[in-house]
Amino acid sequence: MATNKKRITVSLTEDQYSTLEKLAKEKGFSKSAILALALEDYSRKELEQKKGSVAKF
């Protein structure tokens, strides 16, 4: 991950926050790291999906 990080504020439901806390504890990562990894995974999947859509044409 980049060392020049930006801070953001995120609003989560109680269930989402509980899930985030659980994942962070299980994996030994910070909540911030879990969210960053989730964003990277989501972005990668979206890019793959877009590449797949373009290839069909």
C-alpha atoms as one frame of an Amber mdcrd trajectory, in Angstrom:
protein
   0.000   0.000   0.000   1.030   3.565  -0.579   2.609   5.392   2.327   0.930
   8.687   1.395  -2.548   7.912   2.693  -5.703  10.018   2.776  -8.204  10.011
   5.624 -11.897   9.564   4.985 -15.035   9.221   7.066 -17.314   6.258   6.385
 -20.789   5.626   7.777 -21.689   1.989   8.422 -24.694   0.217   9.853 -24.237
  -1.570  13.181 -24.118  -4.911  11.334 -21.500  -3.672   8.865 -19.367  -2.280
  11.679 -19.636  -5.522  13.650 -18.588  -7.483  10.570 -15.665  -5.131   9.992
 -14.498  -5.488  13.602 -14.819  -9.279  13.443 -12.825  -9.520  10.211 -10.127
  -7.208  11.512  -9.695  -9.253  14.692  -9.737 -12.592  12.838  -7.185 -11.477
  10.248  -5.041  -9.387  12.573  -5.453  -6.274  10.420  -6.720  -2.812  11.240
 -10.251  -1.905  10.203  -8.712   0.559   7.765  -6.637  -2.206   6.160  -9.703
  -4.440   5.782 -11.585  -1.649   4.001  -8.598  -0.857   1.764  -8.233  -4.532
   0.805 -11.976  -4.778   0.119 -11.796  -1.729  -2.157  -8.819  -3.167  -4.027
 -10.644  -6.478  -4.500 -13.831  -4.738  -5.664 -11.890  -2.518  -8.085 -10.026
  -5.511  -9.532 -13.267  -7.445 -10.066 -14.934  -4.453 -11.721 -11.970  -4.017
 -14.073 -12.007  -7.720 -14.962 -15.749  -7.549 -15.613 -15.347  -4.518 -17.865
 -12.527  -6.195 -19.784 -14.753  -9.253 -20.221 -17.616  -7.125 -21.523 -15.366
  -5.387 -24.056 -13.931  -8.699 -25.257 -17.427  -9.959 -26.156 -17.916  -7.264
 -28.790
